[in-house]
PDB file of C-alpha atoms in Angstrom:
ATOM      1  CA  VAL Y  21      -0.282   0.092   0.195  1.00 79.00           C
ATOM      2  CA  PHE Y  22       2.803   2.382   1.278  1.00 84.00           C
ATOM      3  CA  ALA Y  23       5.176   1.166  -1.591  1.00 86.00           C
ATOM      4  CA  GLY Y  24       7.330   3.856  -2.965  1.00 89.00           C
ATOM      5  CA  MET Y  25       6.083   6.901  -1.128  1.00 92.00           C
ATOM      6  CA  THR Y  26       7.719   9.443   0.936  1.00 93.00           C
ATOM      7  CA  PRO Y  27       7.578   9.726   4.935  1.00 93.00           C
ATOM      8  CA  ALA Y  28       5.685  12.757   4.206  1.00 90.00           C
ATOM      9  CA  GLU Y  29       2.793  10.741   2.047  1.00 92.00           C
ATOM     10  CA  VAL Y  30       2.649   7.782   4.630  1.00 93.00           C
ATOM     11  CA  LYS Y  31       2.041  10.348   7.269  1.00 93.00           C
ATOM     12  CA  ALA Y  32      -0.792  11.691   5.325  1.00 93.00           C
ATOM     13  CA  LEU Y  33      -2.552   8.898   4.688  1.00 94.00           C
ATOM     14  CA  LEU Y  34      -2.030   7.674   8.360  1.00 94.00           C
ATOM     15  CA  VAL Y  35      -3.781  11.320   9.621  1.00 93.00           C
ATOM     16  CA  LEU Y  36      -6.243  11.236   7.203  1.00 95.00           C
ATOM     17  CA  GLY Y  37      -7.581   7.824   6.659  1.00 95.00           C
ATOM     18  CA  PRO Y  38      -9.046   7.082  10.136  1.00 94.00           C
ATOM     19  CA  GLY Y  39     -10.749  10.006   9.908  1.00 91.00           C
ATOM     20  CA  SER Y  40     -12.273   9.294   6.751  1.00 92.00           C
ATOM     21  CA  PHE Y  41     -12.734   5.652   8.370  1.00 94.00           C
ATOM     22  CA  VAL Y  42     -15.047   7.085  10.994  1.00 91.00           C
ATOM     23  CA  MET Y  43     -16.370   9.743   9.048  1.00 89.00           C
ATOM     24  CA  ALA Y  44     -17.778   7.105   6.081  1.00 89.00           C
ATOM     25  CA  SER Y  45     -18.661   4.792   8.913  1.00 91.00           C
ATOM     26  CA  THR Y  46     -21.112   7.315  10.497  1.00 87.00           C
ATOM     27  CA  ILE Y  47     -24.076   6.373   7.627  1.00 82.00           C
ATOM     28  CA  GLY Y  48     -24.291   2.888   8.816  1.00 87.00           C
ATOM     29  CA  THR Y  49     -23.777   3.290  12.963  1.00 90.00           C
ATOM     30  CA  ILE Y  50     -26.621   6.336  12.860  1.00 90.00           C
ATOM     31  CA  ASN Y  51     -28.882   3.817  10.640  1.00 90.00           C
ATOM     32  CA  VAL Y  52     -28.711   0.923  13.005  1.00 92.00           C
ATOM     33  CA  GLY Y  53     -29.854   2.844  15.970  1.00 92.00           C
ATOM     34  CA  LEU Y  54     -32.940   4.819  14.215  1.00 93.00           C
ATOM     35  CA  PRO Y  55     -35.779   2.075  15.792  1.00 94.00           C
ATOM     36  CA  ALA Y  56     -34.246   2.901  19.292  1.00 95.00           C
ATOM     37  CA  VAL Y  57     -34.494   6.696  18.434  1.00 96.00           C
ATOM     38  CA  GLN Y  58     -37.970   6.202  17.508  1.00 96.00           C
ATOM     39  CA  ASP Y  59     -39.056   3.975  20.342  1.00 96.00           C
ATOM     40  CA  GLU Y  60     -37.819   6.877  22.791  1.00 96.00           C
ATOM     41  CA  PHE Y  61     -39.231  10.083  21.316  1.00 97.00           C
ATOM     42  CA  GLY Y  62     -42.276   8.484  19.484  1.00 97.00           C
ATOM     43  CA  VAL Y  63     -41.982  10.176  16.292  1.00 97.00           C
ATOM     44  CA  SER Y  64     -43.126   8.839  12.578  1.00 96.00           C
ATOM     45  CA  LEU Y  65     -40.873   7.009  10.351  1.00 94.00           C
ATOM     46  CA  SER Y  66     -40.991   9.928   7.738  1.00 94.00           C
ATOM     47  CA  ALA Y  67     -39.395  12.304  10.996  1.00 94.00           C
ATOM     48  CA  LEU Y  68     -37.070   9.540  11.820  1.00 94.00           C
ATOM     49  CA  LYS Y  69     -35.464   9.389   8.139  1.00 92.00           C
ATOM     50  CA  TRP Y  70     -34.372  12.885   8.761  1.00 92.00           C
ATOM     51  CA  VAL Y  71     -31.563  11.894  10.974  1.00 91.00           C
ATOM     52  CA  SER Y  72     -29.960   9.746   8.326  1.00 87.00           C
ATOM     53  CA  ILE Y  73     -31.086  11.862   5.633  1.00 89.00           C
ATOM     54  CA  MET Y  74     -29.072  14.742   7.015  1.00 84.00           C
ATOM     55  CA  GLY Y  75     -25.765  13.493   5.879  1.00 79.00           C
ATOM     56  CA  ALA Y  76     -26.946  12.590   2.225  1.00 85.00           C
ATOM     57  CA  ILE Y  77     -28.299  16.266   1.908  1.00 91.00           C
ATOM     58  CA  MET Y  78     -25.277  18.072   3.907  1.00 87.00           C
ATOM     59  CA  MET Y  79     -22.243  16.124   1.623  1.00 84.00           C
ATOM     60  CA  ALA Y  80     -24.754  16.863  -2.147  1.00 89.00           C
ATOM     61  CA  SER Y  81     -25.404  20.629  -0.972  1.00 93.00           C
ATOM     62  CA  MET Y  82     -21.851  21.644   0.933  1.00 94.00           C
ATOM     63  CA  SER Y  83     -19.248  19.772  -0.119  1.00 92.00           C
ATOM     64  CA  LEU Y  84     -18.162  21.962  -3.108  1.00 93.00           C
ATOM     65  CA  CYS Y  85     -18.974  24.948  -0.878  1.00 95.00           C
ATOM     66  CA  PHE Y  86     -16.663  23.662   1.636  1.00 96.00           C
ATOM     67  CA  GLY Y  87     -14.014  22.878  -0.565  1.00 94.00           C
ATOM     68  CA  ARG Y  88     -14.033  26.417  -2.105  1.00 95.00           C
ATOM     69  CA  ILE Y  89     -13.678  27.822   1.352  1.00 97.00           C
ATOM     70  CA  GLY Y  90     -10.745  25.307   1.801  1.00 96.00           C
ATOM     71  CA  ASP Y  91      -9.206  26.769  -1.447  1.00 95.00           C
ATOM     72  CA  ILE Y  92      -9.648  30.411   0.033  1.00 96.00           C
ATOM     73  CA  VAL Y  93      -9.065  30.088   3.697  1.00 97.00           C
ATOM     74  CA  GLY Y  94      -6.991  26.741   3.933  1.00 97.00           C
ATOM     75  CA  ARG Y  95      -7.345  23.330   3.359  1.00 97.00           C
ATOM     76  CA  LYS Y  96      -6.110  22.243   6.862  1.00 96.00           C
ATOM     77  CA  ARG Y  97      -8.255  24.930   9.134  1.00 97.00           C
ATOM     78  CA  ILE Y  98     -11.860  23.885   7.609  1.00 97.00           C
ATOM     79  CA  TYR Y  99     -10.784  20.449   8.107  1.00 96.00           C
ATOM     80  CA  ARG Y 100      -9.927  20.431  11.531  1.00 96.00           C
ATOM     81  CA  LEU Y 101     -13.051  22.633  11.967  1.00 97.00           C
ATOM     82  CA  GLY Y 102     -15.078  19.836  10.001  1.00 96.00           C
ATOM     83  CA  MET Y 103     -13.732  17.165  12.615  1.00 95.00           C
ATOM     84  CA  LEU Y 104     -14.398  19.275  15.646  1.00 95.00           C
ATOM     85  CA  LEU Y 105     -17.865  20.025  14.418  1.00 96.00           C
ATOM     86  CA  TYR Y 106     -18.265  16.513  13.879  1.00 94.00           C
ATOM     87  CA  CYS Y 107     -17.112  15.191  17.060  1.00 94.00           C
ATOM     88  CA  VAL Y 108     -18.853  17.947  19.603  1.00 96.00           C
ATOM     89  CA  PHE Y 109     -22.066  17.583  18.024  1.00 96.00           C
ATOM     90  CA  SER Y 110     -21.896  13.817  18.153  1.00 95.00           C
ATOM     91  CA  GLY Y 111     -21.944  14.288  21.997  1.00 96.00           C
ATOM     92  CA  VAL Y 112     -24.580  17.147  21.928  1.00 97.00           C
ATOM     93  CA  ALA Y 113     -26.639  14.395  19.754  1.00 96.00           C
ATOM     94  CA  ALA Y 114     -25.770  11.695  22.371  1.00 96.00           C
ATOM     95  CA  LEU Y 115     -27.274  13.896  25.153  1.00 97.00           C
ATOM     96  CA  SER Y 116     -30.479  15.109  22.981  1.00 97.00           C
ATOM     97  CA  PRO Y 117     -33.304  15.584  25.409  1.00 98.00           C
ATOM     98  CA  THR Y 118     -35.321  15.914  22.566  1.00 98.00           C
ATOM     99  CA  PHE Y 119     -36.170  14.923  18.613  1.00 97.00           C
ATOM    100  CA  ALA Y 120     -35.821  18.385  17.701  1.00 96.00           C
ATOM    101  CA  VAL Y 121     -31.964  19.102  19.117  1.00 97.00           C
ATOM    102  CA  LEU Y 122     -31.131  15.516  18.100  1.00 96.00           C
ATOM    103  CA  ILE Y 123     -31.891  16.677  14.115  1.00 95.00           C
ATOM    104  CA  ALA Y 124     -30.267  20.167  14.683  1.00 95.00           C
ATOM    105  CA  ALA Y 125     -27.198  17.977  16.052  1.00 95.00           C
ATOM    106  CA  ARG Y 126     -27.606  15.733  13.235  1.00 94.00           C
ATOM    107  CA  VAL Y 127     -27.681  18.506  10.861  1.00 94.00           C
ATOM    108  CA  ILE Y 128     -24.025  20.214  12.299  1.00 95.00           C
ATOM    109  CA  THR Y 129     -22.549  16.813  12.331  1.00 94.00           C
ATOM    110  CA  ALA Y 130     -23.440  16.386   8.855  1.00 93.00           C
ATOM    111  CA  MET Y 131     -22.020  19.556   8.278  1.00 95.00           C
ATOM    112  CA  GLY Y 132     -18.746  18.238   9.736  1.00 95.00           C
ATOM    113  CA  VAL Y 133     -18.390  15.009   7.488  1.00 92.00           C
ATOM    114  CA  ALA Y 134     -19.026  17.586   4.485  1.00 93.00           C
ATOM    115  CA  MET Y 135     -16.039  19.765   5.197  1.00 94.00           C
ATOM    116  CA  SER Y 136     -13.672  16.638   6.253  1.00 93.00           C
ATOM    117  CA  ILE Y 137     -14.412  14.042   3.748  1.00 89.00           C
ATOM    118  CA  PRO Y 138     -13.682  15.953   0.919  1.00 90.00           C
ATOM    119  CA  LEU Y 139     -11.108  18.303   2.031  1.00 95.00           C
ATOM    120  CA  GLY Y 140      -9.007  15.150   3.480  1.00 94.00           C
ATOM    121  CA  ILE Y 141      -8.869  13.822  -0.277  1.00 93.00           C
ATOM    122  CA  ALA Y 142      -7.668  17.223  -1.364  1.00 95.00           C
ATOM    123  CA  ILE Y 143      -5.363  17.390   1.431  1.00 96.00           C
ATOM    124  CA  GLY Y 144      -3.662  14.055   0.702  1.00 95.00           C
ATOM    125  CA  ALA Y 145      -3.763  14.725  -3.055  1.00 95.00           C
ATOM    126  CA  ALA Y 146      -1.923  18.081  -2.196  1.00 94.00           C
ATOM    127  CA  SER Y 147       0.656  16.154  -0.109  1.00 93.00           C
ATOM    128  CA  ALA Y 148       1.780  13.599  -2.921  1.00 95.00           C
ATOM    129  CA  ARG Y 149       4.078  13.617  -5.476  1.00 95.00           C
ATOM    130  CA  PRO Y 150       2.011  13.696  -8.984  1.00 95.00           C
ATOM    131  CA  ASP Y 151       3.388   9.908  -9.785  1.00 94.00           C
ATOM    132  CA  LYS Y 152       1.913   9.071  -6.611  1.00 94.00           C
ATOM    133  CA  ARG Y 153      -1.346  11.367  -6.189  1.00 94.00           C
ATOM    134  CA  GLY Y 154      -3.794   8.202  -7.677  1.00 94.00           C
ATOM    135  CA  GLN Y 155      -2.218   5.804  -4.870  1.00 94.00           C
ATOM    136  CA  VAL Y 156      -2.925   8.214  -2.342  1.00 94.00           C
ATOM    137  CA  ILE Y 157      -6.482   8.872  -3.417  1.00 95.00           C
ATOM    138  CA  GLY Y 158      -7.012   5.332  -3.617  1.00 95.00           C
ATOM    139  CA  VAL Y 159      -6.123   4.688  -0.288  1.00 94.00           C
ATOM    140  CA  LEU Y 160      -8.162   7.523   1.130  1.00 94.00           C
ATOM    141  CA  ALA Y 161     -11.065   5.879  -0.888  1.00 94.00           C
ATOM    142  CA  SER Y 162     -10.616   2.633   0.695  1.00 95.00           C
ATOM    143  CA  PHE Y 163     -10.526   3.777   4.385  1.00 95.00           C
ATOM    144  CA  THR Y 164     -13.966   5.463   3.125  1.00 93.00           C
ATOM    145  CA  ALA Y 165     -15.185   2.164   1.481  1.00 95.00           C
ATOM    146  CA  ALA Y 166     -14.276   0.155   4.756  1.00 96.00           C
ATOM    147  CA  GLY Y 167     -15.873   2.934   6.905  1.00 94.00           C
ATOM    148  CA  MET Y 168     -18.817   2.559   5.118  1.00 93.00           C
ATOM    149  CA  LEU Y 169     -18.571  -1.380   5.160  1.00 95.00           C
ATOM    150  CA  ALA Y 170     -17.880  -1.253   9.047  1.00 95.00           C
ATOM    151  CA  GLY Y 171     -20.708   0.972  10.005  1.00 93.00           C
ATOM    152  CA  PRO Y 172     -23.479  -0.941  10.454  1.00 94.00           C
ATOM    153  CA  SER Y 173     -21.523  -3.527  12.413  1.00 94.00           C
ATOM    154  CA  LEU Y 174     -20.033  -0.797  14.884  1.00 92.00           C
ATOM    155  CA  GLY Y 175     -23.497   0.887  15.432  1.00 92.00           C
ATOM    156  CA  GLY Y 176     -24.423  -2.638  16.695  1.00 94.00           C
ATOM    157  CA  PHE Y 177     -21.987  -3.171  18.763  1.00 93.00           C
ATOM    158  CA  ALA Y 178     -22.387   0.293  20.456  1.00 92.00           C
ATOM    159  CA  LEU Y 179     -26.252  -0.017  20.172  1.00 93.00           C
ATOM    160  CA  ASP Y 180     -26.113  -3.350  22.334  1.00 94.00           C
ATOM    161  CA  LEU Y 181     -23.202  -1.760  24.386  1.00 93.00           C
ATOM    162  CA  SER Y 182     -25.546   1.197  25.409  1.00 92.00           C
ATOM    163  CA  GLY Y 183     -28.285   2.010  23.330  1.00 94.00           C
ATOM    164  CA  TRP Y 184     -29.064   4.384  20.465  1.00 94.00           C
ATOM    165  CA  ARG Y 185     -27.414   7.380  22.547  1.00 95.00           C
ATOM    166  CA  GLY Y 186     -24.038   4.953  22.424  1.00 94.00           C
ATOM    167  CA  VAL Y 187     -24.031   4.916  19.000  1.00 92.00           C
ATOM    168  CA  PHE Y 188     -23.222   9.167  19.058  1.00 93.00           C
ATOM    169  CA  TRP Y 189     -20.890   8.392  21.715  1.00 93.00           C
ATOM    170  CA  ALA Y 190     -18.594   6.305  20.220  1.00 89.00           C
ATOM    171  CA  ASN Y 191     -18.936   8.700  17.358  1.00 84.00           C
ATOM    172  CA  PHE Y 192     -17.682  11.390  19.773  1.00 86.00           C
ATOM    173  CA  LEU Y 193     -15.160   9.334  21.287  1.00 84.00           C
ATOM    174  CA  VAL Y 194     -13.779   8.141  18.183  1.00 81.00           C
ATOM    175  CA  ALA Y 195     -13.318  11.591  16.224  1.00 70.00           C
TER     176      ALA Y 195
END
């Protein structure tokens, strides 16, 4: 995987890869806990789906905007802000006293994902030599795919240990 890469390229992958894994696993971890959220808050299925739909909406609508903002004010700055938002508001989601607070926290965590995943790829590509950019992007994409695959299992584990709030606490602690 790291064949022919410089120490800087390997470092970038070792820093950005786990972040991509965690952010991508969010999709599956949250979906596993939705029935428990519905039971606690007594919301309709159509309202409940907004918890998971927020990620897709934010990624589709905001990734390009945050990419451009990263180009202007600094990719690493926006990447770190995204990770911070994701971490802090995963904790807020875990503590949500109402469904409305959970939705608001989910919007902000999804905004953090929309900042961090695309900018992580841009940072990784910028850190690589031209002949290694494809390899770096491929490894980061592999971390993302692995996160998407592992998400439901990780979410089920967290759900069994401590309920739906545990799913968000796990995101908080890992990020």
